[in-house]
Amino acid sequence: SLAAGGIGATALYGLSVTLQLKEIRMVEGALPQFVRDLTEYMKMGYDMQRALAKIAKENRYNRLFDAYVRAVVRHLDLGLSMGEIRIRLRSSLANTVFFLLSEVLESGGGSPAALEGLSNFINEVNRTKSETKTLMRMYDVLTYATPLGLAFAMTIMTVLLTSNSSTLGTSAAAILGNFSGTISPAAV
C-alpha cells in the first residue's frame, strides 16, 4: 500500500515533468523560425511592434507559441511596453529571447543583422542541447542497466553457490565451515 502510493506519486510527478519538458521543446523549437520571420519583416521595413502583430496574425508555429505571441501582441496593443509584460514561459531560452527583444523594442533599435545574430545564438543553443542529450543517452541507459546487471549477477551467484554446496564433499564443507567460524567434527 505504501509502495503503491509512492509509485503513484512518482508517476504523477513524472507525468508533470514530461509535460513541462514537452512544452519547453515546443517553445524552443519555434524560436528559430520566429526570429527569422521577425528579421524578414524588419528587412521589409516593419518596426518590431508591427512585425510582431503581423507574425501573430499570419504565421503559425505551434499552439503554445502562437498563443504566447498573440498574448504579447495583445498587451502591446493595450499600450504596455514589452518590459511591462509579465507573461513567462518555462523555457529560459525563450524568456531570454523575449527579454532581448523587449530591450531592442524599448531602445528603438534592432537591425536585421542583430536579429540574425540572435537567430544564430538560438540555433547554437539548440544544437548544443541536442548534442548534450545525445552524449548523455548512454548514461541514462547505465542508470537502469547497472542495477539490473547487479541483480542478475547476484541471482547467478546465489544459484551457483546453492547448487554447488549440496555437491561439495565433507572435506570442502569442513573448510567452508572453518571460514564461517565453526569447527567441524572432522577437523578435530
PDB file of N, CA and C in Angstrom, residues 149-184:
ATOM      1  N   GLY A 149      21.837  -5.343 -13.965  1.00  0.00           N
ATOM      2  CA  GLY A 149      23.013  -6.216 -14.112  1.00  0.00           C
ATOM      3  C   GLY A 149      23.478  -6.757 -12.773  1.00  0.00           C
ATOM      4  N   LEU A 150      23.477  -5.922 -11.749  1.00  0.00           N
ATOM      5  CA  LEU A 150      23.869  -6.385 -10.410  1.00  0.00           C
ATOM      6  C   LEU A 150      22.881  -7.421  -9.873  1.00  0.00           C
ATOM      7  N   ALA A 151      21.598  -7.196 -10.074  1.00  0.00           N
ATOM      8  CA  ALA A 151      20.594  -8.170  -9.624  1.00  0.00           C
ATOM      9  C   ALA A 151      20.768  -9.491 -10.363  1.00  0.00           C
ATOM     10  N   PHE A 152      21.039  -9.430 -11.665  1.00  0.00           N
ATOM     11  CA  PHE A 152      21.268 -10.637 -12.456  1.00  0.00           C
ATOM     12  C   PHE A 152      22.506 -11.377 -11.948  1.00  0.00           C
ATOM     13  N   ALA A 153      23.600 -10.652 -11.694  1.00  0.00           N
ATOM     14  CA  ALA A 153      24.838 -11.277 -11.205  1.00  0.00           C
ATOM     15  C   ALA A 153      24.631 -11.907  -9.828  1.00  0.00           C
ATOM     16  N   MET A 154      23.907 -11.229  -8.956  1.00  0.00           N
ATOM     17  CA  MET A 154      23.635 -11.781  -7.625  1.00  0.00           C
ATOM     18  C   MET A 154      22.784 -13.053  -7.730  1.00  0.00           C
ATOM     19  N   THR A 155      21.819 -13.068  -8.628  1.00  0.00           N
ATOM     20  CA  THR A 155      20.970 -14.245  -8.818  1.00  0.00           C
ATOM     21  C   THR A 155      21.805 -15.427  -9.306  1.00  0.00           C
ATOM     22  N   ILE A 156      22.653 -15.173 -10.286  1.00  0.00           N
ATOM     23  CA  ILE A 156      23.523 -16.234 -10.823  1.00  0.00           C
ATOM     24  C   ILE A 156      24.431 -16.768  -9.726  1.00  0.00           C
ATOM     25  N   MET A 157      25.041 -15.874  -8.934  1.00  0.00           N
ATOM     26  CA  MET A 157      25.940 -16.307  -7.864  1.00  0.00           C
ATOM     27  C   MET A 157      25.184 -17.131  -6.823  1.00  0.00           C
ATOM     28  N   THR A 158      23.994 -16.702  -6.472  1.00  0.00           N
ATOM     29  CA  THR A 158      23.197 -17.430  -5.478  1.00  0.00           C
ATOM     30  C   THR A 158      22.838 -18.817  -5.986  1.00  0.00           C
ATOM     31  N   VAL A 159      22.410 -18.906  -7.238  1.00  0.00           N
ATOM     32  CA  VAL A 159      22.043 -20.203  -7.823  1.00  0.00           C
ATOM     33  C   VAL A 159      23.254 -21.116  -7.867  1.00  0.00           C
ATOM     34  N   LEU A 160      24.386 -20.589  -8.312  1.00  0.00           N
ATOM     35  CA  LEU A 160      25.592 -21.416  -8.410  1.00  0.00           C
ATOM     36  C   LEU A 160      26.074 -21.878  -7.043  1.00  0.00           C
ATOM     37  N   LEU A 161      26.083 -20.990  -6.069  1.00  0.00           N
ATOM     38  CA  LEU A 161      26.565 -21.361  -4.739  1.00  0.00           C
ATOM     39  C   LEU A 161      25.623 -22.353  -4.054  1.00  0.00           C
ATOM     40  N   THR A 162      24.320 -22.184  -4.206  1.00  0.00           N
ATOM     41  CA  THR A 162      23.400 -23.132  -3.555  1.00  0.00           C
ATOM     42  C   THR A 162      23.416 -24.482  -4.248  1.00  0.00           C
ATOM     43  N   SER A 163      23.575 -24.515  -5.550  1.00  0.00           N
ATOM     44  CA  SER A 163      23.606 -25.808  -6.243  1.00  0.00           C
ATOM     45  C   SER A 163      24.936 -26.512  -5.987  1.00  0.00           C
ATOM     46  N   ASN A 164      26.023 -25.789  -5.839  1.00  0.00           N
ATOM     47  CA  ASN A 164      27.323 -26.406  -5.594  1.00  0.00           C
ATOM     48  C   ASN A 164      27.514 -26.790  -4.132  1.00  0.00           C
ATOM     49  N   SER A 165      26.828 -26.161  -3.219  1.00  0.00           N
ATOM     50  CA  SER A 165      27.031 -26.502  -1.802  1.00  0.00           C
ATOM     51  C   SER A 165      26.500 -27.893  -1.492  1.00  0.00           C
ATOM     52  N   SER A 166      25.505 -28.351  -2.213  1.00  0.00           N
ATOM     53  CA  SER A 166      24.981 -29.692  -1.958  1.00  0.00           C
ATOM     54  C   SER A 166      25.890 -30.770  -2.544  1.00  0.00           C
ATOM     55  N   THR A 167      26.745 -30.438  -3.503  1.00  0.00           N
ATOM     56  CA  THR A 167      27.622 -31.432  -4.128  1.00  0.00           C
ATOM     57  C   THR A 167      29.033 -31.400  -3.563  1.00  0.00           C
ATOM     58  N   LEU A 168      29.300 -30.518  -2.607  1.00  0.00           N
ATOM     59  CA  LEU A 168      30.645 -30.449  -2.032  1.00  0.00           C
ATOM     60  C   LEU A 168      30.887 -31.666  -1.134  1.00  0.00           C
ATOM     61  N   GLY A 169      32.102 -32.085  -1.123  1.00  0.00           N
ATOM     62  CA  GLY A 169      32.460 -33.201  -0.241  1.00  0.00           C
ATOM     63  C   GLY A 169      32.552 -32.741   1.199  1.00  0.00           C
ATOM     64  N   THR A 170      32.770 -33.701   2.119  1.00  0.00           N
ATOM     65  CA  THR A 170      32.837 -33.358   3.533  1.00  0.00           C
ATOM     66  C   THR A 170      34.073 -32.551   3.866  1.00  0.00           C
ATOM     67  N   SER A 171      35.180 -32.784   3.163  1.00  0.00           N
ATOM     68  CA  SER A 171      36.384 -32.003   3.442  1.00  0.00           C
ATOM     69  C   SER A 171      36.198 -30.566   2.991  1.00  0.00           C
ATOM     70  N   ALA A 172      35.535 -30.358   1.856  1.00  0.00           N
ATOM     71  CA  ALA A 172      35.289 -28.991   1.395  1.00  0.00           C
ATOM     72  C   ALA A 172      34.309 -28.309   2.331  1.00  0.00           C
ATOM     73  N   ALA A 173      33.325 -29.039   2.817  1.00  0.00           N
ATOM     74  CA  ALA A 173      32.357 -28.464   3.745  1.00  0.00           C
ATOM     75  C   ALA A 173      33.050 -28.100   5.049  1.00  0.00           C
ATOM     76  N   ALA A 174      34.029 -28.946   5.467  1.00  0.00           N
ATOM     77  CA  ALA A 174      34.778 -28.645   6.684  1.00  0.00           C
ATOM     78  C   ALA A 174      35.591 -27.372   6.506  1.00  0.00           C
ATOM     79  N   ILE A 175      36.201 -27.211   5.344  1.00  0.00           N
ATOM     80  CA  ILE A 175      36.984 -25.989   5.079  1.00  0.00           C
ATOM     81  C   ILE A 175      36.063 -24.781   5.089  1.00  0.00           C
ATOM     82  N   LEU A 176      34.909 -24.897   4.420  1.00  0.00           N
ATOM     83  CA  LEU A 176      33.965 -23.783   4.402  1.00  0.00           C
ATOM     84  C   LEU A 176      33.449 -23.504   5.800  1.00  0.00           C
ATOM     85  N   GLY A 177      33.292 -24.545   6.593  1.00  0.00           N
ATOM     86  CA  GLY A 177      32.856 -24.359   7.976  1.00  0.00           C
ATOM     87  C   GLY A 177      33.877 -23.587   8.762  1.00  0.00           C
ATOM     88  N   ASN A 178      35.193 -23.844   8.515  1.00  0.00           N
ATOM     89  CA  ASN A 178      36.243 -23.103   9.195  1.00  0.00           C
ATOM     90  C   ASN A 178      36.201 -21.621   8.806  1.00  0.00           C
ATOM     91  N   PHE A 179      35.860 -21.328   7.557  1.00  0.00           N
ATOM     92  CA  PHE A 179      35.771 -19.935   7.144  1.00  0.00           C
ATOM     93  C   PHE A 179      34.626 -19.214   7.847  1.00  0.00           C
ATOM     94  N   SER A 180      33.598 -19.947   8.174  1.00  0.00           N
ATOM     95  CA  SER A 180      32.442 -19.299   8.787  1.00  0.00           C
ATOM     96  C   SER A 180      32.593 -19.226  10.311  1.00  0.00           C
ATOM     97  N   GLY A 181      33.664 -19.751  10.825  1.00  0.00           N
ATOM     98  CA  GLY A 181      33.927 -19.644  12.254  1.00  0.00           C
ATOM     99  C   GLY A 181      33.455 -20.846  13.049  1.00  0.00           C
ATOM    100  N   THR A 182      32.977 -21.909  12.430  1.00  0.00           N
ATOM    101  CA  THR A 182      32.563 -23.098  13.173  1.00  0.00           C
ATOM    102  C   THR A 182      33.614 -24.179  12.981  1.00  0.00           C
ATOM    103  N   ILE A 183      33.700 -25.049  13.935  1.00  0.00           N
ATOM    104  CA  ILE A 183      34.659 -26.160  13.835  1.00  0.00           C
ATOM    105  C   ILE A 183      33.863 -27.428  13.576  1.00  0.00           C
ATOM    106  N   SER A 184      34.239 -28.079  12.487  1.00  0.00           N
ATOM    107  CA  SER A 184      33.520 -29.311  12.161  1.00  0.00           C
ATOM    108  C   SER A 184      34.124 -30.462  12.946  1.00  0.00           C
TER     109      SER A 184
END
